[in-house]
Amino acid sequence: MQKGGVGEKMLKFLFRVVRFLRKCIFSVLSVGPVPAHIAFIMDGNRRYARQHNLKEGAGHDAGFLALMSIVIYACELGIKYVTVYAFSIDNFRRRPEEVECIMNLMLEKIELMCRKDSIVNRHGVRIHFSGNLELLREPMRDAAKKLMAVTANNSNALLTLCVAYTSTNEIIQAIQKSCEEKWVENQEPRRVGRGPINLLEIEKQMDMAIAPDPDIVVRTSGENRLSNFLLWQSARSYLFSTLALWPDISFWHLVWIVLNFQRNQSRVEKKNKQV
Amino acid sequence: MLSLRLAIPTVNTLSPPKPKPKSGLVQTASNQTEIFPSRVSVPKRYGYKLQAATTDVANEEISVAGEFSEEEEELPEGLNKELMPKHVAVIMDGNGRWARQRGLPTSAGHEAGVRSLRELVELCCRWGIQVLTVFAFSYENWIRPKVEVDFLLSLFERTLKSELDTTSRGGIRISVIGDSSKLPASLQELIHDVEETTKDNSRLQLIVAVSYSGKYDVVQACRSIAEKAKHGNIQLEDINESLIEQELETNCTEFPYPDLLIRTSGELRVSNFLLWQLAYTELVFVQQLWPDFGKDEFVEALTSYQQRQRRYGGRHS
């Protein structure tokens, strides 16, 4: 019994040391500009499962753990907004069994995150869902709304999960809403029409209006394309692609990404000064 | 330092790619024809790509460059004809830096940039690329010093005038996209004339983005749609991707979606270029500055493109 107690104490001590070291490294990083918003295209879960001879769902499980780790590191570094591409509208075209598996897994994780002692609640992370939730089944939709409500008062950071999302769909919905609003505006007799629709009016209607534009867009597993993710918002973002599969993403990747971002920022600032 | 101790890949692979061994290309070619198995329904806008690919592979008579096929050059070693992109987009970055490195004025950099563009246009013609879109001048560039802006616009005007004959003979169709209202009247008129003169050419379509912003492209499409909705021509619920595609400035071409985007000078950003159209575009970033971008660099970018597996959200297996 005593041995177990000592072992557990050693483990806790080790965790504290590791967290302390992490905080030291983050303090050094914080000397330079820290991104306010990082977006991730979480690619590579299935490849990870194949590599480790696991069942397909296990890759997505590992992916969820990686996501929670990244959220913790982001909170520690002071990154206020994290957005992840969890499930694209294009992904509905995959095998029905795979889609079903992913949906069930997401439902399970959402219910996990609703708990008071979940990582997101312990770290004060608010959750927001971006995407065409009408394309999801009702239990999933309800679970998503519940999670948003449960975490609504958390204010340390905002984690946006893009589910049933594509950027083109988001833009279409924003255009529809801004056309509707302009229509209503022009109908009201006392209000003078404010002229044609402008950029800010469309932006206001976007799902992603809840967060500023991402400073960095990261894609794992080596593909070099945006795949219909945050096309509007990433107009000026620093793009980073790593060969690491999403479940393999680690603290060191985040450090390296932020370092590269800082180096690029200083180059951009110098260029702007020359102009 | 950190990545040496731990065996994890931390490098940003968007930085200049290293060409992979030739054998990889054969594998990719056989995968390419299986990208769209019957259970995966391709988004409507990509239907033409599937048709063109199967036509090329099956018949080998309808070549991408149409009636100019006899003038097409053999592709350099390592490039596969069936995997050539139909539409290439380029962000021509680095003219200023190139000039500064040589102690020359910025104008010399832009002139060298024009030479690079000429070479790229020729290569695209010879290798059967259908559309080439170049980001010549961004809407955000108006804030640059007036001297530089005036020089750029006059360079553009001079180049259009001097190249008009060559482009006509070469079967190149020129289109200009962007907010032309801020351009001098003489340039606007010249653009209109050039577009009219070359509109029936079909070997290569060169789209020059001048005073262009990807966001404003979407905004003007939205305004167009709002007008149509106001006059009852369309219902708001009917707004879909294809409607927006028809209203974007790239509606001047049959292939508005670039397969490949190349950005020079090592900057890893899209910088508000063709936002909607880049949804599934393969991105290649090269370290060379634009005036140094030549045939070798283009071959390298094309090689990198041809080795990629494009899934459009689906799966291969």
XYZ file of N, CA and C in Angstrom, chain A residues 43 46-47 90-91 93-94 98 168 171-172 175-176 179-180 183 196-199 202-203 213 223-228 231-232 235-244 250 252-253 256 264-265 267-268 271 274-275, chain B residues 2 6 8-14 40-41 43 93 100 140 215 218-219 222-223 226 229-230 236-237 239-241 244 266-272 275-276 279-283 285 308-309 311-315 317:
312
model
N -5.838 16.689 -39.127
C -5.779 15.635 -40.131
C -4.849 14.514 -39.685
N -6.927 8.705 -38.785
C -7.074 7.338 -39.284
C -5.726 6.727 -39.625
N -4.835 7.594 -40.164
C -3.485 7.114 -40.478
C -2.764 6.686 -39.210
N -17.912 18.092 -46.399
C -17.408 17.145 -47.405
C -17.215 15.754 -46.822
N -16.947 15.675 -45.522
C -16.694 14.376 -44.899
C -17.950 13.502 -44.834
N -19.428 12.560 -47.208
C -19.343 11.679 -48.371
C -18.538 10.413 -48.087
N -17.987 10.309 -46.898
C -17.220 9.092 -46.578
C -18.165 7.909 -46.357
N -18.064 4.942 -41.293
C -17.062 5.832 -40.715
C -17.722 7.098 -40.160
N -17.148 27.800 -47.452
C -18.059 28.286 -48.493
C -19.495 28.257 -47.981
N -19.925 31.233 -45.708
C -20.053 32.482 -46.462
C -21.449 32.584 -47.080
N -21.949 31.462 -47.607
C -23.299 31.468 -48.200
C -24.328 31.874 -47.155
N -24.095 35.511 -46.406
C -24.659 36.306 -47.500
C -26.184 36.289 -47.420
N -26.747 35.122 -47.153
C -28.209 35.016 -47.044
C -28.712 35.911 -45.921
N -28.316 39.624 -46.795
C -29.332 40.031 -47.782
C -30.681 40.214 -47.107
N -31.003 39.257 -46.198
C -32.281 39.334 -45.481
C -32.356 40.606 -44.654
N -32.788 43.608 -46.722
C -34.158 43.596 -47.235
C -35.097 44.226 -46.206
N -25.485 49.733 -50.534
C -25.280 48.304 -50.785
C -24.570 47.618 -49.620
N -24.684 46.283 -49.610
C -24.070 45.476 -48.549
C -22.561 45.694 -48.572
N -21.972 45.847 -47.387
C -20.519 46.013 -47.354
C -19.862 44.847 -46.610
N -18.548 44.878 -46.596
C -17.751 43.773 -46.068
C -18.069 43.503 -44.600
N -21.291 41.601 -43.955
C -21.200 40.165 -44.226
C -20.421 39.473 -43.109
N -19.307 40.096 -42.701
C -18.461 39.506 -41.663
C -19.212 39.306 -40.362
N -9.706 37.027 -36.496
C -9.105 36.184 -37.527
C -7.931 35.414 -36.933
N -0.474 17.565 -45.530
C -1.136 18.079 -46.724
C -1.006 19.595 -46.745
N -0.891 20.153 -47.952
C -0.693 21.599 -48.079
C -1.865 22.245 -48.789
N -3.011 22.226 -48.163
C -4.185 22.896 -48.707
C -5.112 23.258 -47.552
N -6.038 24.171 -47.839
C -6.926 24.648 -46.780
C -8.196 23.807 -46.646
N -8.526 23.061 -47.698
C -9.700 22.169 -47.664
C -10.958 22.869 -47.170
N -11.191 24.064 -47.663
C -12.440 24.771 -47.369
C -12.593 25.102 -45.882
N -11.592 30.067 -45.090
C -11.007 30.731 -46.257
C -11.040 32.247 -46.077
N -12.140 32.746 -45.578
C -12.297 34.196 -45.393
C -11.366 34.704 -44.298
N -7.274 34.981 -44.572
C -6.709 35.775 -45.677
C -5.296 36.242 -45.378
N -5.024 36.591 -44.126
C -3.688 37.088 -43.788
C -2.975 36.219 -42.767
N -3.490 34.996 -42.551
C -2.892 34.158 -41.504
C -1.590 33.541 -41.956
N -0.724 33.286 -40.993
C 0.512 32.556 -41.236
C 0.152 31.079 -41.333
N 0.584 30.422 -42.412
C 0.198 29.023 -42.639
C 1.332 28.086 -42.239
N 0.983 27.036 -41.539
C 2.000 26.087 -41.075
C 1.506 24.674 -41.344
N 2.334 23.870 -42.006
C 1.946 22.487 -42.257
C 3.025 21.574 -41.682
N 2.623 20.583 -40.910
C 3.595 19.670 -40.334
C 3.267 18.225 -40.733
N 4.324 17.417 -40.887
C 4.120 16.022 -41.257
C 3.529 15.204 -40.105
N 3.632 15.715 -38.900
C 3.116 14.965 -37.744
C 1.624 14.724 -37.924
N 2.239 17.703 -30.293
C 2.716 17.770 -28.917
C 3.063 19.211 -28.543
N 5.984 20.365 -28.091
C 7.120 20.871 -28.877
C 6.659 21.438 -30.215
N 5.646 20.807 -30.808
C 5.114 21.331 -32.071
C 4.567 22.721 -31.862
N 7.344 25.205 -31.478
C 8.003 25.456 -32.767
C 7.128 26.319 -33.674
N 8.336 35.121 -38.321
C 7.643 35.649 -39.489
C 7.039 37.020 -39.205
N 6.503 37.211 -37.998
C 5.897 38.488 -37.618
C 6.908 39.615 -37.686
N 9.481 39.765 -39.526
C 9.791 40.039 -40.942
C 8.687 40.880 -41.561
N 7.442 40.543 -41.220
C 6.285 41.269 -41.766
C 6.287 42.712 -41.283
N 8.866 44.669 -43.093
C 8.413 44.929 -44.467
C 7.415 46.090 -44.467
N 9.057 49.398 -44.140
C 9.713 49.857 -45.363
C 8.715 50.509 -46.296
N 7.476 50.012 -46.267
C 6.396 50.615 -47.067
C 6.024 51.936 -46.430
N 15.599 21.557 -30.549
C 14.654 20.697 -29.850
C 14.298 19.489 -30.699
N 14.310 15.045 -30.134
C 13.105 14.236 -30.174
C 12.813 13.875 -31.622
N 10.546 13.814 -33.662
C 9.223 14.224 -34.152
C 9.402 15.263 -35.242
N 8.590 15.187 -36.268
C 8.744 16.181 -37.343
C 8.126 17.515 -36.939
N 8.922 18.563 -36.825
C 8.377 19.858 -36.453
C 8.506 20.868 -37.572
N 9.188 20.458 -38.640
C 9.434 21.409 -39.728
C 8.123 21.810 -40.404
N 8.050 23.059 -40.839
C 6.889 23.538 -41.576
C 7.020 23.082 -43.016
N 6.193 22.105 -43.401
C 6.365 21.535 -44.737
C 5.834 22.448 -45.833
N 5.225 23.573 -45.484
C 4.812 24.518 -46.511
C 6.014 25.243 -47.082
N -18.386 7.954 -53.855
C -18.114 9.345 -53.494
C -18.709 10.240 -54.561
N -19.626 11.119 -54.200
C -20.150 12.024 -55.223
C -19.332 13.298 -55.197
N -18.300 17.087 -55.684
C -19.065 18.345 -55.710
C -19.245 18.807 -57.145
N 5.551 37.551 -55.583
C 6.090 38.330 -54.472
C 7.616 38.378 -54.530
N 16.442 45.375 -53.951
C 17.232 45.864 -52.807
C 18.502 45.038 -52.648
N -4.738 46.064 -51.251
C -3.980 46.610 -50.115
C -2.712 47.338 -50.557
N -11.678 39.153 -50.606
C -12.877 39.451 -49.812
C -13.829 40.325 -50.600
N -15.929 38.517 -53.087
C -17.116 37.903 -52.502
C -18.172 38.980 -52.203
N -17.744 40.135 -51.724
C -18.696 41.207 -51.399
C -19.432 41.675 -52.652
N -21.912 39.177 -53.619
C -23.050 39.266 -52.701
C -23.969 40.411 -53.108
N -23.381 41.554 -53.468
C -24.210 42.708 -53.870
C -25.017 42.394 -55.122
N -27.799 40.217 -54.135
C -28.811 40.990 -53.399
C -29.698 41.761 -54.373
N -32.013 39.356 -55.990
C -33.049 38.944 -55.046
C -34.085 40.053 -54.894
N -33.596 41.306 -54.906
C -34.497 42.459 -54.742
C -35.494 42.502 -55.896
N -33.794 33.989 -51.789
C -32.616 33.908 -50.907
C -32.234 32.456 -50.617
N -33.252 31.578 -50.541
C -32.949 30.169 -50.232
C -32.200 29.503 -51.379
N -29.663 30.673 -52.911
C -28.242 31.054 -52.963
C -27.410 29.827 -52.613
N -26.594 29.410 -53.569
C -25.715 28.274 -53.301
C -24.354 28.550 -53.907
N -23.462 27.552 -53.803
C -22.076 27.767 -54.240
C -21.999 28.123 -55.707
N -22.889 31.765 -56.434
C -21.819 32.683 -56.040
C -20.662 32.577 -57.030
N 8.979 33.072 -50.222
C 8.983 32.414 -48.919
C 7.924 32.850 -47.935
N 7.079 33.789 -48.319
C 6.039 34.251 -47.399
C 4.925 33.202 -47.360
N 4.575 32.733 -46.153
C 3.607 31.624 -46.050
C 2.204 32.148 -45.765
N 1.681 32.929 -46.653
C 0.324 33.463 -46.501
C -0.362 33.552 -47.854
N -1.691 33.648 -47.798
C -2.464 33.770 -49.032
C -2.728 35.245 -49.366
N -2.662 36.086 -48.346
C -2.754 37.548 -48.492
C -3.971 38.015 -49.289
N -5.132 37.454 -48.983
C -6.383 37.963 -49.547
C -6.480 37.791 -51.060
N -9.901 34.064 -52.315
C -10.228 33.291 -51.125
C -11.185 32.139 -51.405
N -12.302 32.437 -51.985
C -13.329 31.412 -52.249
C -12.775 30.343 -53.168
N -10.417 27.043 -52.146
C -10.895 26.068 -51.158
C -10.117 24.751 -51.179
N -9.847 24.227 -52.364
C -9.185 22.915 -52.447
C -7.883 22.978 -53.218
N -7.356 24.177 -53.338
C -6.137 24.356 -54.122
C -4.925 23.845 -53.367
N -4.037 23.187 -54.078
C -2.767 22.762 -53.478
C -1.851 23.986 -53.402
N -1.261 24.174 -52.238
C -0.421 25.352 -52.026
C 1.047 24.964 -52.100
N 4.776 26.896 -51.670
C 5.490 28.134 -51.373
C 6.956 27.940 -51.722
N 0.839 14.963 -54.997
C -0.142 15.068 -53.917
C -1.403 14.280 -54.244
N -2.031 13.792 -53.182
C -3.288 13.061 -53.342
C -4.427 13.987 -52.942
N -8.187 14.656 -52.111
C -9.316 13.827 -51.688
C -10.619 14.613 -51.612
N -10.571 15.959 -51.549
C -11.767 16.801 -51.422
C -12.656 16.351 -50.265
N -12.042 15.964 -49.150
C -12.818 15.614 -47.961
C -13.230 14.157 -47.918
N -13.058 13.457 -49.051
C -13.442 12.046 -49.060
C -12.273 11.156 -48.661
N -12.315 9.894 -49.107
C -11.250 8.945 -48.806
C -10.846 8.250 -50.089
N -9.628 5.034 -49.877
C -9.974 3.614 -49.668
C -11.068 3.470 -48.641
